[in-house]
Amino acid sequence: MPGAEDASHDDLVGSLRALRPQGPAPRSLEKRLAIAAIVAGAGAKPVRARLGRLSVQRRLGGGGMGVVYQAHDPDLGRLVAVKLLRGTLQRRQRALIAAEARALAQVSHPNVVTVHEIVDRDDELYFVMEYVPGVTLRGWLDAHPDAGWREVVAWFVQAGRGLEAAHQRGIVHRDFKPENVLVGDDGRVRVADFGLAVFDAGKGADTPVGGTPHYMAPEVRRGGAAGPTSDQYAFCRALLDALEGREAPATVRRAAERGLADDGPRRHPSIGELTTLLEGALHAGRQRSRTLLLDRVERLWLRGVLQRSLGEGGAAEVTLTSVPELVDPPWKDWGDAEAGPPARSDTGGLVRALRDSHDSLLITGPPGAGKTLQLLRLCRELHRASSVDPEAPAPVVLSLSTYHPEHGRRRSEGPGPHLARWIVDELVGKYGLPRPGVARWLEAGEIAILLDGLDETEPGHRAEVVEALGDFRVRHPVPLAVTCRDSEYEALGVRLRFGGAVRLEPLDDAQVLALTEAHAAPHLAARLRQDAELRELLRNPLLLTLYASSEGRSPDADEGVPRAADWNRAYRRFVERAFEGVATEERRRLEAQLTYLARAMRQLSVTDLWLERLDFAWLRRPWERRVGYTLGVLAVLAVGVGVNLASATVGNPPPSALTFGIGVTVASFAYTRGRFAAIERLRWSWRRALRLLPLTMACATAVGLVEALHQNFWKNMAGAWLTGGVLAVAFALDASERATRVRPNAGIRRSLDYAFGVSLGFGLSAALAFAFVFEPLVLSPLRHVPEHHGDPQVVVPTAVGLFVFTALFLIYGGFTVLMHGVLRGWLALRSPLGWNLQAPLDRAVGLGLMRQVGGGYVFLHRTLLDYYAEAER
């Protein structure tokens, strides 16, 4: 019977399979998927293999134990990962792995990849697991060489919690390494690839032999059984590797080094205790950074600005009116008409208005209504809450005037991420905060962003700024408040996608009288009580404050009473009051300087001035900018050529010295791209040196060829390559993204310190290396004809040392200092600004016309900037 014959054949095949120790079946899934991958790689139509109900889509990766594929589960409508074990595994191994997988499926922890299903039939053994979009921890570390130690340790803490959960179920991973840890796009870490795991470490004799030698504990390398402490060893080895080159605290390093003890009992009692220690270090670091943030906000804004602002001592409460028509709230489609701030409230309700607006609020009003003042009051309330509650978001205040939606934007970067990067840059540069901490606070919603002056951005780009704010709000769960003049916002034609908006209303009669009396202006108060028309003119808080604060400065009491709402007249009296007792010549000079600065700031659409960030755009005329920049280029060239020509004094031919000088100057322009920015801090990065090695070698080869094609080819090329290698080592120094101090002009001083420190250190070291090692041992045997009249052991080290000195001096701060020096000198010649800009700015702060915020200067109010910009001088 055909059926009997078929059955006999099937029994025979089954018996052979039982006897065959290894190898996949001819039509096994492993072979079918391999064929599908080959066909897809050849450009043909992809072959989709089915695995039960799953549709296998593509290969994700593989190792010695198996291959991982991405598949789609139509029943649940989700992507899954399928790990197919190699058909070459021994049956005993496959049975043990299946048992471990079943045990792992019982581990339910957010930091362990979830096993959904285990299938063991015929020659096919595969696991259906959680699919995690993202990268491996190794990929993340390679992509973020400049990440701070906190960010790295935070990833490892999550991985340690995953290992702890596995250990509590009796599972030992046995192959922990960054390649087996997934960093999900959702910010969660999962420990994966338990292919070599064992359940009950005492049964190590029958488990598959394997692992990665670099991470393998000493007892395992000696043939002993793996246990939780061997996983701890691998964890600590990976952590210390990741922290190389990063300034991790001693407590973190000591904790990791203990986990590398040769004897297991000398390590931490458990991976859980180790991760608790690491979390403690993270918490301490976060607390220090948070304390630093709160201190900077209080010093720069609350004490430095709020308490010194016009009218702060007696500022009246202002009425807030909800204007939901100015925004597009996200709950429009929800049909919730009650969402958003209350219809009317006072300024004490700003925190409540922000909360009721789902943490996104627009504050608007006319010029002088007190938008910035109210934003700072909101900052004060949030600061008080965050000082007593570590979970409350800490407020930070930034000016939108320096944001441009296109400057520095990467091709694939959206408006929200670009704005987020600008916020991080501003907090690092202006608050002096560590970049990793700022980025983490932003992602975790631990800060409240208070942005002043949407109306101070470039008019042609305000609609794009609105788009960036909306996109940022969708991506980052941080409280966000923005101020803008009402007339300019309504003229935009686009709306913020915020939860609510409030308008600062003009002062009512009671508020007008209260503010006037608070400023001790009895004559003006008496007139206001009698004159309703005058009260109508002075309902603007700033305008009223200007008139009230000037009372009593003239013998004619009526001179301080306005006949119209005249900003210029009010500021003339305010300025007269500020300059009382100042010599006429000093006043004339300072007012000319303030007028020049105000006009330049209006032209550049900025409201703050940082001395380190001045550039040639601050000059008024285009030809002045071009000539000034050309003078800066000539100054850099003069230094580059001049320093290298000094080698001619010891016998180096002038043409060679000239070649070196021009080459190093051109290289410095290429490296800096012609832009000059203060260097805040340097850090060591070997990854950076390796990345720049091809560039330094190419540049050194180009310079060396000029000499090599003339004579002594191999000697000059060898010298050039050795110099390129020295520069590559020097270029391991990378400009850090952390400002160490926040004070005027500090960046230029630090840049000069770094320029001399780095260049002298490496230049002298290179000269000594060439004098006593490279010249006698390498270059001298390659020389065929003499190149100069001097002693080669003096000439060559001097020339190379000066070349290295010049390159590093220009790149690590010298280029910035020279260009900035020329700019300051050119400004002194072509403008009322003198060489020493800090002195008049500090004087303006002392007179109450400007205020200092960290290392920057701003006019007391935007209307005062406008007053000076429009002044006739």
Coordinates of C-alpha atoms in Angstrom, one line a residue, residues 55-598:
S55 CA 6.0 36.4 8.4
V56 CA 9.8 36.6 8.5
Q57 CA 10.9 39.9 7.0
R58 CA 14.6 40.4 7.4
R59 CA 17.8 39.3 9.1
L60 CA 18.8 41.4 12.1
G61 CA 22.1 39.7 13.1
G62 CA 23.6 36.5 14.2
G63 CA 26.3 34.8 16.2
G64 CA 27.8 31.5 17.0
M65 CA 24.6 30.1 18.5
G66 CA 22.0 31.4 16.1
V67 CA 20.5 34.0 13.8
V68 CA 18.0 36.7 14.7
Y69 CA 15.3 37.8 12.2
Q70 CA 12.6 40.4 12.3
A71 CA 9.1 39.0 11.8
H72 CA 5.5 40.2 11.8
D73 CA 2.8 38.7 14.0
P74 CA -0.5 39.3 12.2
D75 CA -2.6 38.1 15.1
L76 CA -1.4 40.9 17.5
G77 CA -0.3 43.3 14.8
R78 CA 3.2 43.8 16.0
L79 CA 6.8 43.2 15.1
V80 CA 8.7 40.5 16.9
A81 CA 12.3 39.2 16.9
V82 CA 12.8 35.5 16.1
K83 CA 16.0 33.8 17.2
L84 CA 16.7 30.6 15.2
L85 CA 19.3 28.4 16.8
R86 CA 22.0 26.9 14.5
G87 CA 21.2 23.5 13.2
T88 CA 24.8 22.4 13.9
L89 CA 24.2 22.4 17.7
Q90 CA 24.3 19.1 19.5
R91 CA 20.9 17.9 20.7
R92 CA 22.0 18.0 24.3
Q93 CA 22.9 21.6 23.9
R94 CA 19.6 22.4 22.2
A95 CA 17.7 20.8 25.0
L96 CA 19.6 22.8 27.6
I97 CA 19.1 26.1 25.7
A98 CA 15.4 25.4 25.4
A99 CA 15.2 24.8 29.1
E100 CA 17.1 28.1 29.8
A101 CA 14.8 30.0 27.4
R102 CA 11.7 28.6 29.2
A103 CA 13.2 29.9 32.5
L104 CA 14.0 33.2 30.9
A105 CA 10.4 33.5 29.7
Q106 CA 9.4 33.6 33.4
V107 CA 11.6 36.8 33.9
S108 CA 9.3 39.8 33.7
H109 CA 11.4 42.9 33.9
P110 CA 11.6 46.1 31.9
N111 CA 15.4 45.7 31.4
V112 CA 15.3 42.1 30.1
V113 CA 14.1 41.2 26.6
T114 CA 10.8 39.5 26.8
V115 CA 10.4 35.9 25.5
H116 CA 6.9 35.5 24.0
E117 CA 7.1 31.9 22.7
I118 CA 9.5 28.9 22.4
V119 CA 9.1 26.4 19.5
D120 CA 11.1 23.1 19.6
R121 CA 10.1 20.7 16.8
D122 CA 12.1 18.4 14.6
D123 CA 15.4 20.1 13.9
E124 CA 14.1 23.6 14.4
L125 CA 14.4 25.4 17.7
Y126 CA 13.5 29.1 17.8
F127 CA 12.3 31.8 20.2
V128 CA 9.8 34.5 19.5
M129 CA 10.9 37.6 21.5
E130 CA 10.2 41.3 22.0
Y131 CA 11.4 43.4 19.0
V132 CA 13.4 46.4 20.3
P133 CA 13.9 49.2 17.7
G134 CA 17.2 50.9 18.6
V135 CA 20.9 50.1 18.7
T136 CA 23.2 47.9 20.8
L137 CA 25.0 49.6 23.6
R138 CA 28.2 49.1 21.6
G139 CA 26.7 51.0 18.7
W140 CA 25.5 53.8 21.1
L141 CA 29.0 54.1 22.7
D142 CA 30.6 54.3 19.3
A143 CA 28.1 56.9 18.1
H144 CA 28.5 59.1 21.2
P145 CA 32.2 59.4 22.0
D146 CA 31.7 62.7 23.8
A147 CA 28.9 61.5 26.0
G148 CA 29.5 62.2 29.7
W149 CA 30.0 59.6 32.4
R150 CA 26.5 60.0 33.8
E151 CA 24.9 59.1 30.6
V152 CA 27.1 56.0 30.2
V153 CA 26.6 54.9 33.8
A154 CA 22.8 55.4 33.5
W155 CA 22.7 52.9 30.6
F156 CA 24.7 50.4 32.6
V157 CA 22.6 50.8 35.7
Q158 CA 19.5 49.7 33.7
A159 CA 21.5 46.8 32.3
G160 CA 22.6 45.9 35.8
R161 CA 19.0 45.8 36.9
G162 CA 18.2 43.4 34.1
L163 CA 21.0 41.1 35.1
E164 CA 19.8 41.3 38.7
A165 CA 16.3 40.1 37.7
A166 CA 17.8 37.2 35.8
H167 CA 20.0 36.2 38.7
Q168 CA 17.0 36.2 41.0
R169 CA 15.5 33.6 38.8
G170 CA 18.7 31.5 38.9
I171 CA 19.8 32.5 35.4
V172 CA 23.4 33.4 34.6
H173 CA 24.0 35.2 31.3
R174 CA 27.6 34.1 30.7
D175 CA 28.1 36.4 27.8
F176 CA 27.4 39.9 29.0
K177 CA 29.0 42.6 26.8
P178 CA 27.8 45.9 25.1
E179 CA 26.9 44.0 22.0
N180 CA 24.3 42.0 23.9
V181 CA 22.6 45.0 25.4
L182 CA 20.0 46.9 23.5
V183 CA 19.4 50.6 23.9
G184 CA 15.8 51.1 22.7
D185 CA 14.5 54.2 20.9
D186 CA 12.2 54.6 23.9
G187 CA 15.2 55.2 26.2
R188 CA 15.0 51.8 27.9
V189 CA 17.8 49.3 28.1
R190 CA 17.2 45.6 27.7
V191 CA 19.7 42.8 28.3
A192 CA 19.5 40.4 25.4
D193 CA 21.1 37.3 23.8
F194 CA 20.8 34.7 26.6
G195 CA 22.0 32.0 24.2
L196 CA 24.8 30.9 26.5
A197 CA 22.9 31.4 29.7
V198 CA 22.7 28.6 32.4
F199 CA 20.0 27.9 34.8
D200 CA 21.4 26.8 38.2
A201 CA 25.1 27.6 37.9
G202 CA 26.1 24.4 39.6
K203 CA 25.3 22.5 36.4
G204 CA 27.9 24.1 34.3
A205 CA 29.5 20.9 33.1
D206 CA 26.9 20.1 30.5
T207 CA 26.3 23.7 29.2
P208 CA 27.6 25.0 25.9
V209 CA 31.2 26.2 26.1
G210 CA 31.6 29.8 24.9
G211 CA 31.7 33.4 25.7
T212 CA 33.9 36.4 24.9
P213 CA 37.4 36.1 26.4
H214 CA 37.8 39.8 27.1
Y215 CA 34.8 39.8 29.4
M216 CA 35.3 36.3 30.8
A217 CA 36.0 36.0 34.6
P218 CA 39.3 34.4 35.6
E219 CA 37.5 31.4 37.2
V220 CA 35.7 30.7 34.0
R221 CA 38.8 31.0 31.9
R222 CA 40.3 28.4 34.3
G223 CA 37.5 26.0 33.5
G224 CA 35.3 26.7 36.5
A225 CA 31.5 27.1 36.5
A226 CA 30.0 30.5 35.7
G227 CA 27.9 32.2 38.4
P228 CA 26.4 35.6 39.1
T229 CA 29.8 37.0 40.1
S230 CA 31.2 36.1 36.7
D231 CA 28.4 38.1 35.1
Q232 CA 29.4 40.9 37.5
Y233 CA 33.0 40.7 36.3
A234 CA 31.9 41.0 32.6
F235 CA 29.6 43.9 33.6
C236 CA 32.4 45.8 35.3
R237 CA 34.9 45.1 32.5
A238 CA 32.4 46.6 30.0
L239 CA 31.7 49.5 32.2
L240 CA 35.4 50.5 32.7
D241 CA 36.0 50.2 29.0
A242 CA 33.1 52.5 28.3
L243 CA 34.3 55.0 30.9
E244 CA 37.8 55.2 29.4
G245 CA 38.5 58.9 28.6
R246 CA 35.6 60.1 30.6
E247 CA 35.9 61.9 33.9
A248 CA 33.9 59.5 36.1
P249 CA 34.1 60.0 39.9
A250 CA 36.4 57.8 42.0
T251 CA 33.4 56.1 43.7
V252 CA 32.2 54.8 40.3
R253 CA 35.7 53.5 39.3
R254 CA 36.3 51.9 42.7
A255 CA 32.9 50.1 42.5
A256 CA 33.7 48.8 39.0
E257 CA 37.3 47.8 39.9
R258 CA 36.0 45.8 42.9
G259 CA 33.9 43.8 40.5
L260 CA 37.1 42.8 38.6
A261 CA 38.7 41.0 41.6
D262 CA 40.3 37.7 40.8
D263 CA 38.4 35.9 43.5
G264 CA 34.6 35.9 43.2
P265 CA 34.0 36.3 47.0
R266 CA 36.0 39.6 46.9
R267 CA 33.6 41.1 44.4
H268 CA 30.3 42.7 45.3
P269 CA 27.8 40.3 47.0
S270 CA 25.4 40.8 44.1
I271 CA 25.0 42.8 40.9
G272 CA 22.1 44.5 42.7
E273 CA 24.4 46.0 45.3
L274 CA 26.8 47.2 42.6
T275 CA 24.0 48.9 40.7
T276 CA 22.8 50.5 43.9
L277 CA 26.2 52.0 44.4
L278 CA 26.3 53.3 40.8
E279 CA 22.8 54.8 41.2
G280 CA 24.0 56.6 44.4
A281 CA 26.8 58.2 42.5
L282 CA 24.4 59.2 39.7
H283 CA 22.0 60.6 42.2
A284 CA 24.8 62.6 43.9
G285 CA 25.9 63.9 40.6
R286 CA 22.4 64.9 39.6
Q287 CA 21.8 66.6 42.9
R288 CA 25.1 68.6 42.5
S289 CA 24.1 69.6 38.9
R290 CA 20.6 70.5 40.0
T291 CA 21.8 72.5 42.9
L292 CA 24.2 74.3 40.5
L293 CA 21.3 75.0 38.1
L294 CA 19.1 76.4 40.8
D295 CA 21.9 78.6 42.2
R296 CA 22.7 80.0 38.7
V297 CA 19.0 80.8 38.0
E298 CA 18.7 82.5 41.4
R299 CA 21.9 84.5 41.0
L300 CA 21.5 85.4 37.3
W301 CA 17.8 86.0 37.0
L302 CA 16.0 86.3 40.4
R303 CA 18.6 88.3 42.3
G304 CA 20.5 89.7 39.2
V305 CA 17.5 90.8 37.2
L306 CA 14.1 90.4 38.9
Q307 CA 14.9 92.3 42.1
R308 CA 16.7 95.1 40.1
S309 CA 14.1 95.5 37.4
L310 CA 12.1 98.7 37.1
G311 CA 9.3 98.8 39.6
E312 CA 9.9 95.4 41.2
G313 CA 9.9 96.9 44.7
G314 CA 6.3 98.2 44.2
A315 CA 5.0 96.5 41.1
A316 CA 1.3 96.2 41.0
E317 CA -0.6 93.0 40.3
V318 CA -1.6 92.8 36.7
T319 CA -4.8 91.2 35.5
L320 CA -4.5 88.2 33.2
T321 CA -7.1 87.4 30.6
S322 CA -7.3 84.0 28.9
V323 CA -7.1 84.4 25.1
P324 CA -7.5 80.8 23.8
E325 CA -8.1 82.1 20.3
L326 CA -4.3 82.9 20.1
V327 CA -3.3 79.2 20.2
D328 CA -4.3 75.9 18.8
P329 CA -4.6 73.7 21.9
P330 CA -4.1 70.0 21.3
W331 CA -7.4 69.1 22.9
K332 CA -9.5 71.0 20.3
D333 CA -10.3 67.7 18.8
W334 CA -11.2 66.2 22.2
G335 CA -14.2 68.5 22.6
D336 CA -13.0 69.6 26.1
A337 CA -14.1 73.3 26.3
E338 CA -13.0 73.5 30.0
A339 CA -9.3 72.9 29.3
G340 CA -6.9 75.9 29.5
P341 CA -6.3 78.7 32.0
P342 CA -9.2 80.5 33.8
A343 CA -10.9 83.4 32.0
R344 CA -9.4 86.0 34.3
S345 CA -6.8 85.9 37.1
D346 CA -4.0 87.9 38.6
T347 CA -0.3 87.4 38.1
G348 CA -0.1 85.3 41.2
G349 CA -2.0 82.7 39.1
L350 CA 0.6 82.2 36.4
V351 CA 1.7 78.9 37.8
R352 CA -1.9 77.7 37.9
A353 CA -2.4 79.0 34.3
L354 CA 0.7 77.1 33.2
R355 CA -0.6 73.9 34.8
D356 CA -4.1 74.3 33.4
S357 CA -2.6 74.8 30.0
H358 CA -1.0 71.4 30.1
D359 CA 2.4 73.0 30.7
S360 CA 2.5 75.1 27.5
L361 CA 1.6 78.8 27.9
L362 CA 1.9 81.9 25.8
I363 CA 2.2 85.2 27.7
T364 CA 1.4 88.2 25.6
G365 CA 0.7 91.9 25.9
P366 CA 1.7 95.4 24.7
P367 CA 5.3 96.8 25.0
G368 CA 6.0 97.7 28.6
A369 CA 3.1 95.6 30.0
G370 CA 5.5 93.5 32.1
K371 CA 5.8 90.3 30.1
T372 CA 9.4 89.7 31.1
L373 CA 8.7 90.7 34.7
Q374 CA 5.8 88.2 34.9
L375 CA 7.9 85.5 33.3
L376 CA 10.5 86.1 36.0
R377 CA 7.8 85.9 38.6
L378 CA 6.7 82.6 37.2
C379 CA 10.4 81.6 37.3
R380 CA 10.5 82.6 41.0
E381 CA 7.5 80.5 41.9
L382 CA 8.8 77.4 40.0
H383 CA 12.2 78.0 41.6
R384 CA 10.7 77.9 45.1
A385 CA 8.8 74.7 44.3
S386 CA 11.8 72.9 42.8
S387 CA 14.0 74.0 45.8
V388 CA 11.8 72.0 48.2
D389 CA 10.6 69.2 45.9
P390 CA 13.3 67.3 44.0
E391 CA 10.7 66.0 41.6
A392 CA 9.5 69.5 40.6
P393 CA 11.0 70.8 37.3
A394 CA 13.7 73.4 37.8
P395 CA 13.1 76.7 35.8
V396 CA 15.5 78.1 33.3
V397 CA 15.1 81.5 31.5
L398 CA 16.4 82.0 27.9
S399 CA 16.0 84.8 25.3
L400 CA 14.7 83.7 22.0
S401 CA 16.4 86.6 20.3
T402 CA 19.5 84.5 19.7
Y403 CA 17.6 81.6 18.1
H404 CA 17.6 81.3 14.3
P405 CA 15.6 78.3 12.9
E406 CA 18.2 77.6 10.2
H407 CA 21.6 78.4 11.7
G408 CA 23.6 75.2 12.2
R409 CA 20.6 73.0 11.3
R410 CA 21.5 69.6 10.0
R411 CA 20.0 68.4 6.7
S412 CA 17.9 65.7 8.3
E413 CA 17.1 67.6 11.5
G414 CA 13.5 68.6 12.2
P415 CA 12.6 72.0 13.7
G416 CA 11.9 70.6 17.2
P417 CA 15.3 68.8 17.6
H418 CA 17.1 71.8 16.2
L419 CA 15.4 74.0 18.9
A420 CA 16.2 71.4 21.6
R421 CA 19.9 71.5 20.6
W422 CA 19.9 75.3 20.7
I423 CA 18.4 75.2 24.2
V424 CA 21.1 72.8 25.3
D425 CA 23.8 75.0 23.8
E426 CA 22.4 78.1 25.5
L427 CA 22.3 76.4 28.9
V428 CA 25.8 75.1 28.5
G429 CA 27.2 78.4 27.3
K430 CA 25.3 80.9 29.4
Y431 CA 24.6 79.0 32.6
G432 CA 27.9 77.0 32.6
L433 CA 26.1 73.7 33.0
P434 CA 27.3 70.2 32.0
R435 CA 25.9 69.2 28.6
P436 CA 25.0 65.6 29.5
G437 CA 23.0 66.7 32.5
V438 CA 21.2 69.3 30.5
A439 CA 20.3 66.9 27.7
R440 CA 19.1 64.3 30.3
W441 CA 16.9 66.9 32.1
L442 CA 15.4 67.9 28.8
E443 CA 14.6 64.4 27.8
A444 CA 13.2 63.5 31.2
G445 CA 11.1 66.7 31.6
E446 CA 13.1 67.8 34.7
I447 CA 13.4 71.4 33.7
A448 CA 10.8 74.2 32.8
I449 CA 11.8 76.2 29.8
L450 CA 10.9 79.9 30.0
L451 CA 11.5 81.7 26.7
D452 CA 11.4 85.5 26.5
G453 CA 10.9 87.5 23.4
L454 CA 9.4 85.6 20.5
D455 CA 8.9 89.1 19.0
E456 CA 12.7 89.6 19.2
T457 CA 13.5 86.9 16.7
E458 CA 14.1 87.9 13.0
P459 CA 10.7 89.0 11.6
G460 CA 11.1 86.9 8.4
H461 CA 11.7 83.7 10.4
R462 CA 9.1 84.0 13.2
A463 CA 6.6 81.6 11.5
E464 CA 9.4 79.0 11.5
V465 CA 10.2 79.7 15.1
V466 CA 6.5 79.1 15.9
E467 CA 6.7 75.8 14.0
A468 CA 9.9 74.8 15.9
L469 CA 8.2 75.6 19.3
G470 CA 5.2 73.4 18.4
D471 CA 7.4 70.5 17.2
F472 CA 9.6 70.9 20.3
R473 CA 6.5 70.8 22.6
V474 CA 5.3 67.5 20.9
R475 CA 8.7 65.8 21.4
H476 CA 9.7 67.0 24.9
P477 CA 7.5 66.8 28.0
V478 CA 8.8 69.9 29.7
P479 CA 6.8 72.9 31.0
L480 CA 7.2 75.6 28.4
A481 CA 6.2 79.3 28.5
V482 CA 6.9 81.9 25.8
T483 CA 6.4 85.7 25.8
C484 CA 5.6 87.9 22.8
R485 CA 4.2 91.3 22.1
D486 CA 0.5 90.9 21.2
S487 CA 0.5 93.0 18.0
E488 CA 3.5 91.2 16.5
Y489 CA 2.2 87.8 17.4
E490 CA -1.2 88.5 15.9
A491 CA 0.5 89.7 12.7
L492 CA 2.2 86.4 12.2
G493 CA -0.8 84.5 10.8
V494 CA 0.2 81.3 12.5
R495 CA -0.6 80.0 15.9
L496 CA 1.4 78.2 18.6
R497 CA 0.2 74.7 19.3
F498 CA 0.1 75.4 23.0
G499 CA -2.4 74.6 25.7
G500 CA -3.3 78.2 26.5
A501 CA -2.5 81.9 26.2
V502 CA -2.9 84.8 28.6
R503 CA -2.8 88.6 27.9
L504 CA -1.5 91.1 30.4
E505 CA -4.2 93.7 30.6
P506 CA -3.7 97.5 31.2
L507 CA -3.7 98.6 34.8
D508 CA -7.0 99.6 36.3
D509 CA -7.5 102.7 38.4
A510 CA -6.7 101.0 41.7
Q511 CA -3.5 99.4 40.2
V512 CA -2.4 102.7 38.7
L513 CA -2.7 104.5 42.1
A514 CA -1.1 101.6 44.0
L515 CA 2.0 101.5 41.7
T516 CA 2.4 105.3 41.8
E517 CA 2.3 105.3 45.6
A518 CA 4.8 102.4 45.8
H519 CA 7.2 104.6 43.9
A520 CA 6.8 107.5 46.3
A521 CA 5.5 109.9 43.7
P522 CA 2.8 111.9 45.7
H523 CA 2.5 114.8 43.3
L524 CA 1.8 112.4 40.3
A525 CA -0.6 110.3 42.5
A526 CA -2.6 113.4 43.4
R527 CA -2.9 114.4 39.8
L528 CA -3.9 110.8 38.8
R529 CA -6.7 110.8 41.4
Q530 CA -8.2 114.0 39.9
D531 CA -7.5 113.4 36.2
A532 CA -9.2 110.4 34.5
E533 CA -7.6 111.2 31.2
L534 CA -4.2 111.1 32.8
R535 CA -4.9 107.7 34.3
E536 CA -5.9 106.4 30.9
L537 CA -2.5 107.6 29.5
L538 CA -0.5 105.8 32.2
R539 CA -2.1 102.4 32.3
N540 CA 1.1 100.8 31.0
P541 CA 3.2 99.6 34.0
L542 CA 6.6 100.5 32.6
L543 CA 5.5 103.9 31.3
L544 CA 3.9 104.8 34.6
T545 CA 7.1 103.6 36.5
L546 CA 9.3 105.8 34.3
Y547 CA 7.3 108.9 35.1
A548 CA 6.8 108.0 38.8
S549 CA 10.5 107.3 39.3
S550 CA 11.5 110.7 37.8
E551 CA 9.3 112.8 40.1
G552 CA 11.2 115.3 42.3
R553 CA 14.1 115.6 39.9
S554 CA 13.1 119.1 38.7
P555 CA 12.2 122.3 40.5
D556 CA 9.0 122.4 38.4
A557 CA 6.7 119.7 39.8
D558 CA 4.5 119.8 36.8
E559 CA 7.4 118.9 34.5
G560 CA 7.0 115.2 35.5
V561 CA 3.3 115.1 34.5
P562 CA 2.9 113.8 31.0
R563 CA 0.6 115.4 28.5
A564 CA 0.6 112.2 26.3
A565 CA 1.9 108.6 26.4
D566 CA 5.3 109.6 25.2
W567 CA 8.0 106.9 25.6
N568 CA 10.9 109.1 24.4
R569 CA 10.0 111.9 27.0
A570 CA 9.7 109.3 29.7
Y571 CA 13.1 107.8 28.9
R572 CA 14.8 111.2 28.6
R573 CA 13.8 111.8 32.2
F574 CA 14.9 108.3 33.2
V575 CA 18.3 108.7 31.5
E576 CA 18.7 112.2 33.1
R577 CA 18.1 110.6 36.5
A578 CA 20.6 107.8 35.7
F579 CA 23.4 110.2 34.7
E580 CA 23.1 112.5 37.7
G581 CA 26.6 113.3 39.0
V582 CA 28.3 111.9 35.9
A583 CA 30.9 114.1 34.2
T584 CA 29.7 115.6 30.9
E585 CA 32.5 114.1 28.8
E586 CA 32.0 110.6 30.3
R587 CA 28.3 110.8 29.7
R588 CA 28.8 111.9 26.1
R589 CA 31.2 109.0 25.4
L590 CA 29.0 106.4 27.1
E591 CA 25.8 107.4 25.4
A592 CA 27.6 107.3 22.0
Q593 CA 28.7 103.8 22.8
L594 CA 25.2 102.7 24.0
T595 CA 23.7 104.2 20.8
Y596 CA 26.2 102.2 18.6
L597 CA 25.5 99.0 20.5
A598 CA 21.7 99.4 20.4

